Amino acid sequence: MAENRVSLITGSSRGIGRAIAIELGAAGHDVVVNYVRNQTEADRVVKEIQSGGGRAVATGANVADQNDRRRLIDSTIERFGRIDVLVNNAGITSPGRQDLLEATEESWDQVFDTNLKGPFFLAQLAARHMRDQTAADTENAADSGVIVNVSSISGYAVSTNRTDYCIAKAGMQMMTWQLADRLAEYGILVYEVCPGVISSDMTAPVKEKYDRLIADGMAPIRRWGAPEDVARAVGMLTSGSLGFSTGERINVDGGFHIRRL
Ligand SMILES: NC(=O)c1ccc[n+]([C@@H]2O[C@H](COP(=O)([O-])OP(=O)(O)OC[C@H]3O[C@@H](n4cnc5c(N)ncnc54)[C@H](OP(=O)(O)O)[C@@H]3O)[C@@H](O)[C@H]2O)c1
C-alpha cells in the first residue's frame, strides 16, 4: 500500500465512524471525514486529527444519493490524489422502529438506500480507483486497498421492530464476500466488522433496555462496547498485516455471537 494511505470513512462526524477516523488519522492515514448533516461535528473530528499532526478534510455527502457518492469519491481523489481505504460505516436505524406488521416501504427504502445500496455502490466506485492505482503502481500491487463494511449483530439476531435494518445488515455479509472474491485479483482486501451494542447516539434512545440486557448477561463480556473498540478492529484490518485474509468478519460484540446453552 502507498506510504501515505488515504482513507475515506463514511459517517465519521459522530459515534463509531468518528472513532475510526481518529484511529486511522493517528496511524498516519490522510482522512476524509464524511457527514450528512453535522458539519460542525465533522470539522471537530478534522481538527482533532490535525492536532495530532495528521491530514484530514470534512466532506458532506449523503451515501444514499448517487450524485453525492460520485462527488465524495471525486473530491477524495482531487484532495489527496488516491484512495486506499474505504470504511462503509454510515448507517441509520429503522425510522420509528415500527413492528414488522406495521413497517412501511418508505422506511425500508430509506434504510436499504443508506445501509446497503449506498455502501455497495460506493465500494464499486472506490474499487475502480483502487484497481487503477494497482495497475499504475506495480511496487505495491500485493496490497493495494482495503474496504471495510460495518455491519451489525442485527444481521443475524432478529428484532421485529427493525426488520428493514436487520435484513439490510444481513446483506452486508454477502456484499463483503462478493467484493472480496471479485477484487482479490487487484490486491484489494475486503472485510466485515460486526459490532454488538456500542454506546453512541444511535443506541442512546434505547439505553435502558440495553443496560438491562447487558447486566443480565446478554453477552459474555458484560459491558457496553465503545466506538474505540470497533475503531481498533478497523485499525488492525487496515494495517496491511493481514495480506492473506479477505472476506473475514471480525466480531466486536463482547462475545455475543457465541451460542450458549
Ligand atoms: N451503535 C451500535 O450499537 C451499533 C451496533 C452495530 C452496528 N452499528 C452500525 O455502526 C454504524 C455507525 O453507527 P453509530 O452508532 O456510530 O451511529 P450514529 O451515532 O447515529 O452516527 C451515524 C453517523 O452516520 C452519518 N450518517 C447517517 N446517515 C448518513 C448518510 N445518509 N450519509 C452519510 N452519512 C450518514 C451521521 O452523520 P451526521 O452526523 O451528519 O448525521 C453520523 O456521522 C452504522 O452503520 C450502524 O448501523 C452500530
PDB file of C-alpha atoms and ligand atoms in Angstrom:
ATOM      1  CA  MET A   1       0.000   0.000   0.000  1.00  0.00           C
ATOM      2  CA  ALA A   2       1.138   3.557  -0.587  1.00  0.00           C
ATOM      3  CA  GLU A   3       3.114   5.148   2.238  1.00  0.00           C
ATOM      4  CA  ASN A   4       0.563   7.888   2.824  1.00  0.00           C
ATOM      5  CA  ARG A   5      -2.642   5.886   2.868  1.00  0.00           C
ATOM      6  CA  VAL A   6      -5.790   7.816   2.061  1.00  0.00           C
ATOM      7  CA  SER A   7      -8.867   6.697   3.965  1.00  0.00           C
ATOM      8  CA  LEU A   8     -12.499   7.643   3.471  1.00  0.00           C
ATOM      9  CA  ILE A   9     -14.752   6.848   6.417  1.00  0.00           C
ATOM     10  CA  THR A  10     -18.450   7.392   5.801  1.00  0.00           C
ATOM     11  CA  GLY A  11     -20.488   8.777   8.686  1.00  0.00           C
ATOM     12  CA  SER A  12     -17.430   9.830  10.671  1.00  0.00           C
ATOM     13  CA  SER A  13     -18.763  13.021  12.257  1.00  0.00           C
ATOM     14  CA  ARG A  14     -20.090  11.052  15.234  1.00  0.00           C
ATOM     15  CA  GLY A  15     -20.065   7.697  17.026  1.00  0.00           C
ATOM     16  CA  ILE A  16     -18.237   4.692  15.632  1.00  0.00           C
ATOM     17  CA  GLY A  17     -17.158   6.444  12.426  1.00  0.00           C
ATOM     18  CA  ARG A  18     -15.643   9.313  14.380  1.00  0.00           C
ATOM     19  CA  ALA A  19     -13.540   6.872  16.439  1.00  0.00           C
ATOM     20  CA  ILE A  20     -12.425   5.096  13.246  1.00  0.00           C
ATOM     21  CA  ALA A  21     -11.384   8.405  11.643  1.00  0.00           C
ATOM     22  CA  ILE A  22      -9.330   9.348  14.705  1.00  0.00           C
ATOM     23  CA  GLU A  23      -7.759   5.863  14.900  1.00  0.00           C
ATOM     24  CA  LEU A  24      -6.713   5.917  11.237  1.00  0.00           C
ATOM     25  CA  GLY A  25      -5.576   9.539  11.469  1.00  0.00           C
ATOM     26  CA  ALA A  26      -3.341   8.579  14.394  1.00  0.00           C
ATOM     27  CA  ALA A  27      -1.988   5.682  12.318  1.00  0.00           C
ATOM     28  CA  GLY A  28      -0.802   8.202   9.732  1.00  0.00           C
ATOM     29  CA  HIS A  29      -3.587   7.967   7.165  1.00  0.00           C
ATOM     30  CA  ASP A  30      -4.861  11.024   5.330  1.00  0.00           C
ATOM     31  CA  VAL A  31      -8.520  11.017   6.326  1.00  0.00           C
ATOM     32  CA  VAL A  32     -11.739  12.101   4.647  1.00  0.00           C
ATOM     33  CA  VAL A  33     -14.334  12.688   7.352  1.00  0.00           C
ATOM     34  CA  ASN A  34     -17.793  12.292   5.832  1.00  0.00           C
ATOM     35  CA  TYR A  35     -21.042  13.602   7.296  1.00  0.00           C
ATOM     36  CA  VAL A  36     -24.555  14.179   6.009  1.00  0.00           C
ATOM     37  CA  ARG A  37     -25.875  16.947   8.324  1.00  0.00           C
ATOM     38  CA  ASN A  38     -23.440  17.734  11.146  1.00  0.00           C
ATOM     39  CA  GLN A  39     -20.667  19.751   9.567  1.00  0.00           C
ATOM     40  CA  THR A  40     -19.687  21.242  12.931  1.00  0.00           C
ATOM     41  CA  GLU A  41     -19.088  17.786  14.390  1.00  0.00           C
ATOM     42  CA  ALA A  42     -17.170  16.711  11.268  1.00  0.00           C
ATOM     43  CA  ASP A  43     -14.964  19.818  11.482  1.00  0.00           C
ATOM     44  CA  ARG A  44     -14.221  18.938  15.100  1.00  0.00           C
ATOM     45  CA  VAL A  45     -13.018  15.476  14.073  1.00  0.00           C
ATOM     46  CA  VAL A  46     -10.830  17.048  11.376  1.00  0.00           C
ATOM     47  CA  LYS A  47      -9.298  19.421  13.948  1.00  0.00           C
ATOM     48  CA  GLU A  48      -8.621  16.540  16.334  1.00  0.00           C
ATOM     49  CA  ILE A  49      -6.768  14.600  13.626  1.00  0.00           C
ATOM     50  CA  GLN A  50      -4.840  17.713  12.584  1.00  0.00           C
ATOM     51  CA  SER A  51      -3.854  18.469  16.170  1.00  0.00           C
ATOM     52  CA  GLY A  52      -2.157  15.055  16.246  1.00  0.00           C
ATOM     53  CA  GLY A  53      -0.156  16.005  13.162  1.00  0.00           C
ATOM     54  CA  GLY A  54      -2.400  14.258  10.619  1.00  0.00           C
ATOM     55  CA  ARG A  55      -4.078  15.464   7.450  1.00  0.00           C
ATOM     56  CA  ALA A  56      -7.861  15.431   7.234  1.00  0.00           C
ATOM     57  CA  VAL A  57     -10.742  17.076   5.442  1.00  0.00           C
ATOM     58  CA  ALA A  58     -14.513  17.083   6.028  1.00  0.00           C
ATOM     59  CA  THR A  59     -16.816  16.291   3.113  1.00  0.00           C
ATOM     60  CA  GLY A  60     -20.606  16.427   3.292  1.00  0.00           C
ATOM     61  CA  ALA A  61     -22.338  13.748   1.217  1.00  0.00           C
ATOM     62  CA  ASN A  62     -25.394  11.545   1.549  1.00  0.00           C
ATOM     63  CA  VAL A  63     -24.293   7.969   0.869  1.00  0.00           C
ATOM     64  CA  ALA A  64     -27.847   7.137  -0.192  1.00  0.00           C
ATOM     65  CA  ASP A  65     -27.570   9.569  -3.118  1.00  0.00           C
ATOM     66  CA  GLN A  66     -25.844   8.524  -6.341  1.00  0.00           C
ATOM     67  CA  ASN A  67     -24.542  12.006  -7.221  1.00  0.00           C
ATOM     68  CA  ASP A  68     -23.274  12.548  -3.686  1.00  0.00           C
ATOM     69  CA  ARG A  69     -21.417   9.235  -3.774  1.00  0.00           C
ATOM     70  CA  ARG A  70     -19.651  10.225  -7.004  1.00  0.00           C
ATOM     71  CA  ARG A  71     -18.791  13.645  -5.587  1.00  0.00           C
ATOM     72  CA  LEU A  72     -17.459  12.085  -2.380  1.00  0.00           C
ATOM     73  CA  ILE A  73     -15.051   9.815  -4.270  1.00  0.00           C
ATOM     74  CA  ASP A  74     -14.084  12.504  -6.805  1.00  0.00           C
ATOM     75  CA  SER A  75     -13.336  15.071  -4.103  1.00  0.00           C
ATOM     76  CA  THR A  76     -11.232  12.490  -2.214  1.00  0.00           C
ATOM     77  CA  ILE A  77      -9.124  11.905  -5.326  1.00  0.00           C
ATOM     78  CA  GLU A  78      -8.927  15.652  -6.013  1.00  0.00           C
ATOM     79  CA  ARG A  79      -7.798  16.417  -2.474  1.00  0.00           C
ATOM     80  CA  PHE A  80      -5.403  13.534  -1.782  1.00  0.00           C
ATOM     81  CA  GLY A  81      -4.711  12.027  -5.219  1.00  0.00           C
ATOM     82  CA  ARG A  82      -5.780   8.456  -4.387  1.00  0.00           C
ATOM     83  CA  ILE A  83      -7.915   6.243  -2.176  1.00  0.00           C
ATOM     84  CA  ASP A  84      -6.532   3.265  -0.249  1.00  0.00           C
ATOM     85  CA  VAL A  85      -9.160   2.572   2.402  1.00  0.00           C
ATOM     86  CA  LEU A  86     -12.934   2.849   2.323  1.00  0.00           C
ATOM     87  CA  VAL A  87     -14.830   2.233   5.538  1.00  0.00           C
ATOM     88  CA  ASN A  88     -18.556   1.866   4.869  1.00  0.00           C
ATOM     89  CA  ASN A  89     -19.705   2.953   8.313  1.00  0.00           C
ATOM     90  CA  ALA A  90     -22.579   5.427   7.778  1.00  0.00           C
ATOM     91  CA  GLY A  91     -25.898   3.942   8.742  1.00  0.00           C
ATOM     92  CA  ILE A  92     -29.299   4.691  10.187  1.00  0.00           C
ATOM     93  CA  THR A  93     -31.577   2.698  12.401  1.00  0.00           C
ATOM     94  CA  SER A  94     -35.095   1.855  11.286  1.00  0.00           C
ATOM     95  CA  PRO A  95     -37.069   5.139  11.409  1.00  0.00           C
ATOM     96  CA  GLY A  96     -39.785   4.823  14.045  1.00  0.00           C
ATOM     97  CA  ARG A  97     -38.785   1.259  14.907  1.00  0.00           C
ATOM     98  CA  GLN A  98     -42.181   0.000  13.789  1.00  0.00           C
ATOM     99  CA  ASP A  99     -43.429  -3.512  14.364  1.00  0.00           C
ATOM    100  CA  LEU A 100     -42.990  -5.839  11.379  1.00  0.00           C
ATOM    101  CA  LEU A 101     -46.752  -5.843  10.741  1.00  0.00           C
ATOM    102  CA  GLU A 102     -46.844  -2.022  10.523  1.00  0.00           C
ATOM    103  CA  ALA A 103     -43.479  -1.439   8.791  1.00  0.00           C
ATOM    104  CA  THR A 104     -43.608   0.818   5.725  1.00  0.00           C
ATOM    105  CA  GLU A 105     -41.981   0.736   2.318  1.00  0.00           C
ATOM    106  CA  GLU A 106     -40.706   4.292   2.935  1.00  0.00           C
ATOM    107  CA  SER A 107     -38.727   3.101   5.950  1.00  0.00           C
ATOM    108  CA  TRP A 108     -37.468   0.062   4.006  1.00  0.00           C
ATOM    109  CA  ASP A 109     -36.250   2.216   1.099  1.00  0.00           C
ATOM    110  CA  GLN A 110     -34.544   4.735   3.367  1.00  0.00           C
ATOM    111  CA  VAL A 111     -32.751   2.039   5.363  1.00  0.00           C
ATOM    112  CA  PHE A 112     -31.740  -0.009   2.328  1.00  0.00           C
ATOM    113  CA  ASP A 113     -30.548   3.041   0.346  1.00  0.00           C
ATOM    114  CA  THR A 114     -28.365   4.209   3.247  1.00  0.00           C
ATOM    115  CA  ASN A 115     -27.247   0.932   4.799  1.00  0.00           C
ATOM    116  CA  LEU A 116     -26.819  -1.410   1.823  1.00  0.00           C
ATOM    117  CA  LYS A 117     -27.251   0.099  -1.647  1.00  0.00           C
ATOM    118  CA  GLY A 118     -25.163   3.193  -0.817  1.00  0.00           C
ATOM    119  CA  PRO A 119     -22.264   1.190   0.665  1.00  0.00           C
ATOM    120  CA  PHE A 120     -22.247  -1.246  -2.265  1.00  0.00           C
ATOM    121  CA  PHE A 121     -22.108   1.398  -4.968  1.00  0.00           C
ATOM    122  CA  LEU A 122     -19.615   3.493  -3.021  1.00  0.00           C
ATOM    123  CA  ALA A 123     -17.404   0.398  -2.764  1.00  0.00           C
ATOM    124  CA  GLN A 124     -17.780  -0.099  -6.513  1.00  0.00           C
ATOM    125  CA  LEU A 125     -16.589   3.466  -7.192  1.00  0.00           C
ATOM    126  CA  ALA A 126     -13.694   3.203  -4.720  1.00  0.00           C
ATOM    127  CA  ALA A 127     -12.680  -0.226  -6.039  1.00  0.00           C
ATOM    128  CA  ARG A 128     -12.353   1.090  -9.595  1.00  0.00           C
ATOM    129  CA  HIS A 129      -9.867   3.697  -8.370  1.00  0.00           C
ATOM    130  CA  MET A 130      -8.007   1.135  -6.260  1.00  0.00           C
ATOM    131  CA  ARG A 131      -7.795  -1.197  -9.273  1.00  0.00           C
ATOM    132  CA  ASP A 132      -6.405   1.567 -11.480  1.00  0.00           C
ATOM    133  CA  GLN A 133      -3.906   2.588  -8.792  1.00  0.00           C
ATOM    134  CA  THR A 134      -2.691  -1.017  -8.628  1.00  0.00           C
ATOM    135  CA  ALA A 135      -2.178  -1.106 -12.376  1.00  0.00           C
ATOM    136  CA  ALA A 136      -0.145   2.095 -12.196  1.00  0.00           C
ATOM    137  CA  ASP A 137       1.841   1.122  -9.117  1.00  0.00           C
ATOM    138  CA  THR A 138       3.430  -2.313  -9.568  1.00  0.00           C
ATOM    139  CA  GLU A 139       5.648  -1.986  -6.467  1.00  0.00           C
ATOM    140  CA  ASN A 140       2.661  -2.103  -4.122  1.00  0.00           C
ATOM    141  CA  ALA A 141       0.496  -4.431  -6.203  1.00  0.00           C
ATOM    142  CA  ALA A 142       0.202  -7.080  -3.491  1.00  0.00           C
ATOM    143  CA  ASP A 143      -1.651  -4.769  -1.122  1.00  0.00           C
ATOM    144  CA  SER A 144      -3.472  -2.038  -2.918  1.00  0.00           C
ATOM    145  CA  GLY A 145      -6.614  -1.278  -0.995  1.00  0.00           C
ATOM    146  CA  VAL A 146      -8.891  -2.250   1.842  1.00  0.00           C
ATOM    147  CA  ILE A 147     -12.669  -1.982   2.094  1.00  0.00           C
ATOM    148  CA  VAL A 148     -14.296  -2.450   5.499  1.00  0.00           C
ATOM    149  CA  ASN A 149     -18.057  -2.803   5.835  1.00  0.00           C
ATOM    150  CA  VAL A 150     -19.574  -2.073   9.238  1.00  0.00           C
ATOM    151  CA  SER A 151     -22.485  -4.470   9.704  1.00  0.00           C
ATOM    152  CA  SER A 152     -24.173  -5.407  12.990  1.00  0.00           C
ATOM    153  CA  ILE A 153     -25.201  -8.304  15.206  1.00  0.00           C
ATOM    154  CA  SER A 154     -28.660  -7.307  13.892  1.00  0.00           C
ATOM    155  CA  GLY A 155     -27.612  -9.022  10.663  1.00  0.00           C
ATOM    156  CA  TYR A 156     -28.305 -12.361  12.359  1.00  0.00           C
ATOM    157  CA  ALA A 157     -30.207 -11.507  15.588  1.00  0.00           C
ATOM    158  CA  VAL A 158     -33.891 -10.773  14.982  1.00  0.00           C
ATOM    159  CA  SER A 159     -35.548  -7.511  16.135  1.00  0.00           C
ATOM    160  CA  THR A 160     -39.099  -7.444  14.766  1.00  0.00           C
ATOM    161  CA  ASN A 161     -39.333  -3.677  15.271  1.00  0.00           C
ATOM    162  CA  ARG A 162     -36.328  -3.087  12.978  1.00  0.00           C
ATOM    163  CA  THR A 163     -36.893  -5.663  10.253  1.00  0.00           C
ATOM    164  CA  ASP A 164     -35.561  -3.497   7.413  1.00  0.00           C
ATOM    165  CA  TYR A 165     -32.384  -2.680   9.400  1.00  0.00           C
ATOM    166  CA  CYS A 166     -31.758  -6.349  10.206  1.00  0.00           C
ATOM    167  CA  ILE A 167     -32.245  -7.535   6.623  1.00  0.00           C
ATOM    168  CA  ALA A 168     -30.027  -4.763   5.215  1.00  0.00           C
ATOM    169  CA  LYS A 169     -27.277  -5.604   7.726  1.00  0.00           C
ATOM    170  CA  ALA A 170     -27.597  -9.320   6.872  1.00  0.00           C
ATOM    171  CA  GLY A 171     -26.922  -8.361   3.247  1.00  0.00           C
ATOM    172  CA  MET A 172     -23.563  -6.889   4.206  1.00  0.00           C
ATOM    173  CA  GLN A 173     -22.026 -10.288   4.728  1.00  0.00           C
ATOM    174  CA  MET A 174     -22.794 -11.381   1.160  1.00  0.00           C
ATOM    175  CA  MET A 175     -21.769  -7.957  -0.105  1.00  0.00           C
ATOM    176  CA  THR A 176     -18.417  -8.408   1.662  1.00  0.00           C
ATOM    177  CA  TRP A 177     -17.938 -11.863   0.163  1.00  0.00           C
ATOM    178  CA  GLN A 178     -18.879 -10.664  -3.333  1.00  0.00           C
ATOM    179  CA  LEU A 179     -16.432  -7.764  -3.196  1.00  0.00           C
ATOM    180  CA  ALA A 180     -13.694  -9.897  -1.592  1.00  0.00           C
ATOM    181  CA  ASP A 181     -13.988 -12.514  -4.326  1.00  0.00           C
ATOM    182  CA  ARG A 182     -14.066 -10.093  -7.256  1.00  0.00           C
ATOM    183  CA  LEU A 183     -11.420  -7.669  -6.028  1.00  0.00           C
ATOM    184  CA  ALA A 184      -8.752 -10.122  -4.805  1.00  0.00           C
ATOM    185  CA  GLU A 185      -7.072 -10.147  -8.203  1.00  0.00           C
ATOM    186  CA  TYR A 186      -6.323  -6.433  -7.778  1.00  0.00           C
ATOM    187  CA  GLY A 187      -4.888  -6.913  -4.285  1.00  0.00           C
ATOM    188  CA  ILE A 188      -7.939  -5.265  -2.695  1.00  0.00           C
ATOM    189  CA  LEU A 189      -8.926  -6.856   0.606  1.00  0.00           C
ATOM    190  CA  VAL A 190     -12.490  -6.676   1.918  1.00  0.00           C
ATOM    191  CA  TYR A 191     -13.688  -7.224   5.467  1.00  0.00           C
ATOM    192  CA  GLU A 192     -16.828  -7.015   7.585  1.00  0.00           C
ATOM    193  CA  VAL A 193     -16.703  -5.600  11.100  1.00  0.00           C
ATOM    194  CA  CYS A 194     -19.708  -6.698  13.097  1.00  0.00           C
ATOM    195  CA  PRO A 195     -20.324  -4.558  16.196  1.00  0.00           C
ATOM    196  CA  GLY A 196     -22.518  -5.549  19.120  1.00  0.00           C
ATOM    197  CA  VAL A 197     -24.136  -2.978  21.394  1.00  0.00           C
ATOM    198  CA  ILE A 198     -21.992   0.155  21.152  1.00  0.00           C
ATOM    199  CA  SER A 199     -22.522   3.384  23.042  1.00  0.00           C
ATOM    200  CA  SER A 200     -23.456   6.105  20.527  1.00  0.00           C
ATOM    201  CA  ASP A 201     -26.248   8.482  19.521  1.00  0.00           C
ATOM    202  CA  MET A 202     -27.873   5.564  17.694  1.00  0.00           C
ATOM    203  CA  THR A 203     -28.285   3.481  20.848  1.00  0.00           C
ATOM    204  CA  ALA A 204     -28.927   6.409  23.256  1.00  0.00           C
ATOM    205  CA  PRO A 205     -32.742   6.192  22.891  1.00  0.00           C
ATOM    206  CA  VAL A 206     -32.708   2.504  23.923  1.00  0.00           C
ATOM    207  CA  LYS A 207     -30.051   2.795  26.628  1.00  0.00           C
ATOM    208  CA  GLU A 208     -32.180   1.471  29.471  1.00  0.00           C
ATOM    209  CA  LYS A 209     -33.180  -1.626  27.534  1.00  0.00           C
ATOM    210  CA  TYR A 210     -29.560  -2.457  26.741  1.00  0.00           C
ATOM    211  CA  ASP A 211     -28.378  -1.610  30.279  1.00  0.00           C
ATOM    212  CA  ARG A 212     -30.742  -4.322  31.463  1.00  0.00           C
ATOM    213  CA  LEU A 213     -29.825  -6.881  28.795  1.00  0.00           C
ATOM    214  CA  ILE A 214     -26.096  -6.362  29.365  1.00  0.00           C
ATOM    215  CA  ALA A 215     -26.468  -6.712  33.151  1.00  0.00           C
ATOM    216  CA  ASP A 216     -28.473  -9.906  32.568  1.00  0.00           C
ATOM    217  CA  GLY A 217     -25.588 -11.449  30.604  1.00  0.00           C
ATOM    218  CA  MET A 218     -26.736 -10.902  27.017  1.00  0.00           C
ATOM    219  CA  ALA A 219     -23.056 -11.387  26.057  1.00  0.00           C
ATOM    220  CA  PRO A 220     -20.162 -12.966  27.987  1.00  0.00           C
ATOM    221  CA  ILE A 221     -18.410  -9.595  28.388  1.00  0.00           C
ATOM    222  CA  ARG A 222     -20.880  -7.572  30.480  1.00  0.00           C
ATOM    223  CA  ARG A 223     -20.272  -4.018  29.342  1.00  0.00           C
ATOM    224  CA  TRP A 224     -21.258  -1.601  26.603  1.00  0.00           C
ATOM    225  CA  GLY A 225     -18.926  -1.551  23.651  1.00  0.00           C
ATOM    226  CA  ALA A 226     -17.171   1.752  22.971  1.00  0.00           C
ATOM    227  CA  PRO A 227     -16.744   3.224  19.475  1.00  0.00           C
ATOM    228  CA  GLU A 228     -12.989   2.844  20.074  1.00  0.00           C
ATOM    229  CA  ASP A 229     -13.412  -0.946  20.382  1.00  0.00           C
ATOM    230  CA  VAL A 230     -14.693  -1.000  16.802  1.00  0.00           C
ATOM    231  CA  ALA A 231     -12.086   1.523  15.657  1.00  0.00           C
ATOM    232  CA  ARG A 232      -9.220  -0.666  16.884  1.00  0.00           C
ATOM    233  CA  ALA A 233     -10.552  -3.599  14.853  1.00  0.00           C
ATOM    234  CA  VAL A 234     -10.662  -1.398  11.750  1.00  0.00           C
ATOM    235  CA  GLY A 235      -7.135  -0.194  12.567  1.00  0.00           C
ATOM    236  CA  MET A 236      -5.914  -3.796  12.581  1.00  0.00           C
ATOM    237  CA  LEU A 237      -7.682  -4.680   9.330  1.00  0.00           C
ATOM    238  CA  THR A 238      -6.277  -1.655   7.525  1.00  0.00           C
ATOM    239  CA  SER A 239      -2.750  -2.017   8.893  1.00  0.00           C
ATOM    240  CA  GLY A 240      -1.570  -4.044   5.908  1.00  0.00           C
ATOM    241  CA  SER A 241      -0.590  -7.013   8.074  1.00  0.00           C
ATOM    242  CA  LEU A 242      -3.400  -9.388   7.045  1.00  0.00           C
ATOM    243  CA  GLY A 243      -2.444  -9.845   3.406  1.00  0.00           C
ATOM    244  CA  PHE A 244      -3.635 -13.468   3.117  1.00  0.00           C
ATOM    245  CA  SER A 245      -7.080 -12.855   4.655  1.00  0.00           C
ATOM    246  CA  THR A 246     -10.114 -11.462   2.900  1.00  0.00           C
ATOM    247  CA  GLY A 247     -13.887 -11.776   3.257  1.00  0.00           C
ATOM    248  CA  GLU A 248     -13.458 -12.154   7.021  1.00  0.00           C
ATOM    249  CA  ARG A 249     -15.936 -10.989   9.636  1.00  0.00           C
ATOM    250  CA  ILE A 250     -14.480  -9.555  12.838  1.00  0.00           C
ATOM    251  CA  ASN A 251     -16.986  -9.587  15.691  1.00  0.00           C
ATOM    252  CA  VAL A 252     -16.665  -6.661  18.127  1.00  0.00           C
ATOM    253  CA  ASP A 253     -19.528  -7.687  20.361  1.00  0.00           C
ATOM    254  CA  GLY A 254     -18.271  -8.853  23.761  1.00  0.00           C
ATOM    255  CA  GLY A 255     -18.778 -12.448  22.594  1.00  0.00           C
ATOM    256  CA  PHE A 256     -22.487 -12.015  21.751  1.00  0.00           C
ATOM    257  CA  HIS A 257     -22.140 -14.273  18.686  1.00  0.00           C
ATOM    258  CA  ILE A 258     -21.211 -17.315  20.796  1.00  0.00           C
ATOM    259  CA  ARG A 259     -24.212 -19.646  21.039  1.00  0.00           C
ATOM    260  CA  ARG A 260     -24.815 -20.805  24.588  1.00  0.00           C
ATOM    261  CA  LEU A 261     -26.964 -23.457  26.261  1.00  0.00           C
TER     262      LEU A 261
HETATM  263  N1  LIG B   1     -24.232   1.781  17.893  1.00  0.00           N
HETATM  264  C1  LIG B   1     -24.376   0.488  17.815  1.00  0.00           C
HETATM  265  O1  LIG B   1     -24.692  -0.195  18.805  1.00  0.00           O
HETATM  266  C2  LIG B   1     -24.167  -0.224  16.506  1.00  0.00           C
HETATM  267  C3  LIG B   1     -24.160  -1.621  16.536  1.00  0.00           C
HETATM  268  C4  LIG B   1     -23.955  -2.314  15.361  1.00  0.00           C
HETATM  269  C5  LIG B   1     -23.732  -1.646  14.183  1.00  0.00           C
HETATM  270  N2  LIG B   1     -23.751  -0.277  14.174  1.00  0.00           N
HETATM  271  C6  LIG B   1     -23.517   0.370  12.898  1.00  0.00           C
HETATM  272  O2  LIG B   1     -22.383   1.206  13.008  1.00  0.00           O
HETATM  273  C7  LIG B   1     -22.501   2.324  12.135  1.00  0.00           C
HETATM  274  C8  LIG B   1     -22.321   3.622  12.926  1.00  0.00           C
HETATM  275  O3  LIG B   1     -23.291   3.645  13.951  1.00  0.00           O
HETATM  276  P1  LIG B   1     -23.262   4.734  15.135  1.00  0.00           P
HETATM  277  O4  LIG B   1     -23.863   4.058  16.298  1.00  0.00           O
HETATM  278  O5  LIG B   1     -21.941   5.346  15.231  1.00  0.00           O
HETATM  279  O6  LIG B   1     -24.340   5.766  14.538  1.00  0.00           O
HETATM  280  P2  LIG B   1     -24.610   7.318  14.921  1.00  0.00           P
HETATM  281  O7  LIG B   1     -24.012   7.641  16.226  1.00  0.00           O
HETATM  282  O8  LIG B   1     -26.064   7.503  14.692  1.00  0.00           O
HETATM  283  O9  LIG B   1     -23.788   8.096  13.779  1.00  0.00           O
HETATM  284  C9  LIG B   1     -24.167   7.953  12.452  1.00  0.00           C
HETATM  285  C10 LIG B   1     -23.139   8.598  11.550  1.00  0.00           C
HETATM  286  O10 LIG B   1     -23.524   8.310  10.190  1.00  0.00           O
HETATM  287  C11 LIG B   1     -23.723   9.527   9.493  1.00  0.00           C
HETATM  288  N3  LIG B   1     -24.797   9.324   8.515  1.00  0.00           N
HETATM  289  C12 LIG B   1     -26.081   8.947   8.731  1.00  0.00           C
HETATM  290  N4  LIG B   1     -26.752   8.861   7.560  1.00  0.00           N
HETATM  291  C13 LIG B   1     -25.849   9.183   6.585  1.00  0.00           C
HETATM  292  C14 LIG B   1     -25.932   9.312   5.185  1.00  0.00           C
HETATM  293  N5  LIG B   1     -27.069   9.055   4.527  1.00  0.00           N
HETATM  294  N6  LIG B   1     -24.824   9.678   4.507  1.00  0.00           N
HETATM  295  C15 LIG B   1     -23.666   9.941   5.141  1.00  0.00           C
HETATM  296  N7  LIG B   1     -23.529   9.840   6.471  1.00  0.00           N
HETATM  297  C16 LIG B   1     -24.610   9.480   7.185  1.00  0.00           C
HETATM  298  C17 LIG B   1     -24.037  10.567  10.539  1.00  0.00           C
HETATM  299  O11 LIG B   1     -23.712  11.869  10.034  1.00  0.00           O
HETATM  300  P3  LIG B   1     -24.334  13.225  10.678  1.00  0.00           P
HETATM  301  O12 LIG B   1     -23.551  13.460  11.966  1.00  0.00           O
HETATM  302  O13 LIG B   1     -24.075  14.259   9.650  1.00  0.00           O
HETATM  303  O14 LIG B   1     -25.783  12.963  10.944  1.00  0.00           O
HETATM  304  C18 LIG B   1     -23.103  10.109  11.666  1.00  0.00           C
HETATM  305  O15 LIG B   1     -21.777  10.537  11.411  1.00  0.00           O
HETATM  306  C19 LIG B   1     -23.889   2.191  11.480  1.00  0.00           C
HETATM  307  O16 LIG B   1     -23.756   1.570  10.233  1.00  0.00           O
HETATM  308  C20 LIG B   1     -24.632   1.285  12.436  1.00  0.00           C
HETATM  309  O17 LIG B   1     -25.653   0.580  11.797  1.00  0.00           O
HETATM  310  C21 LIG B   1     -23.959   0.443  15.311  1.00  0.00           C
END
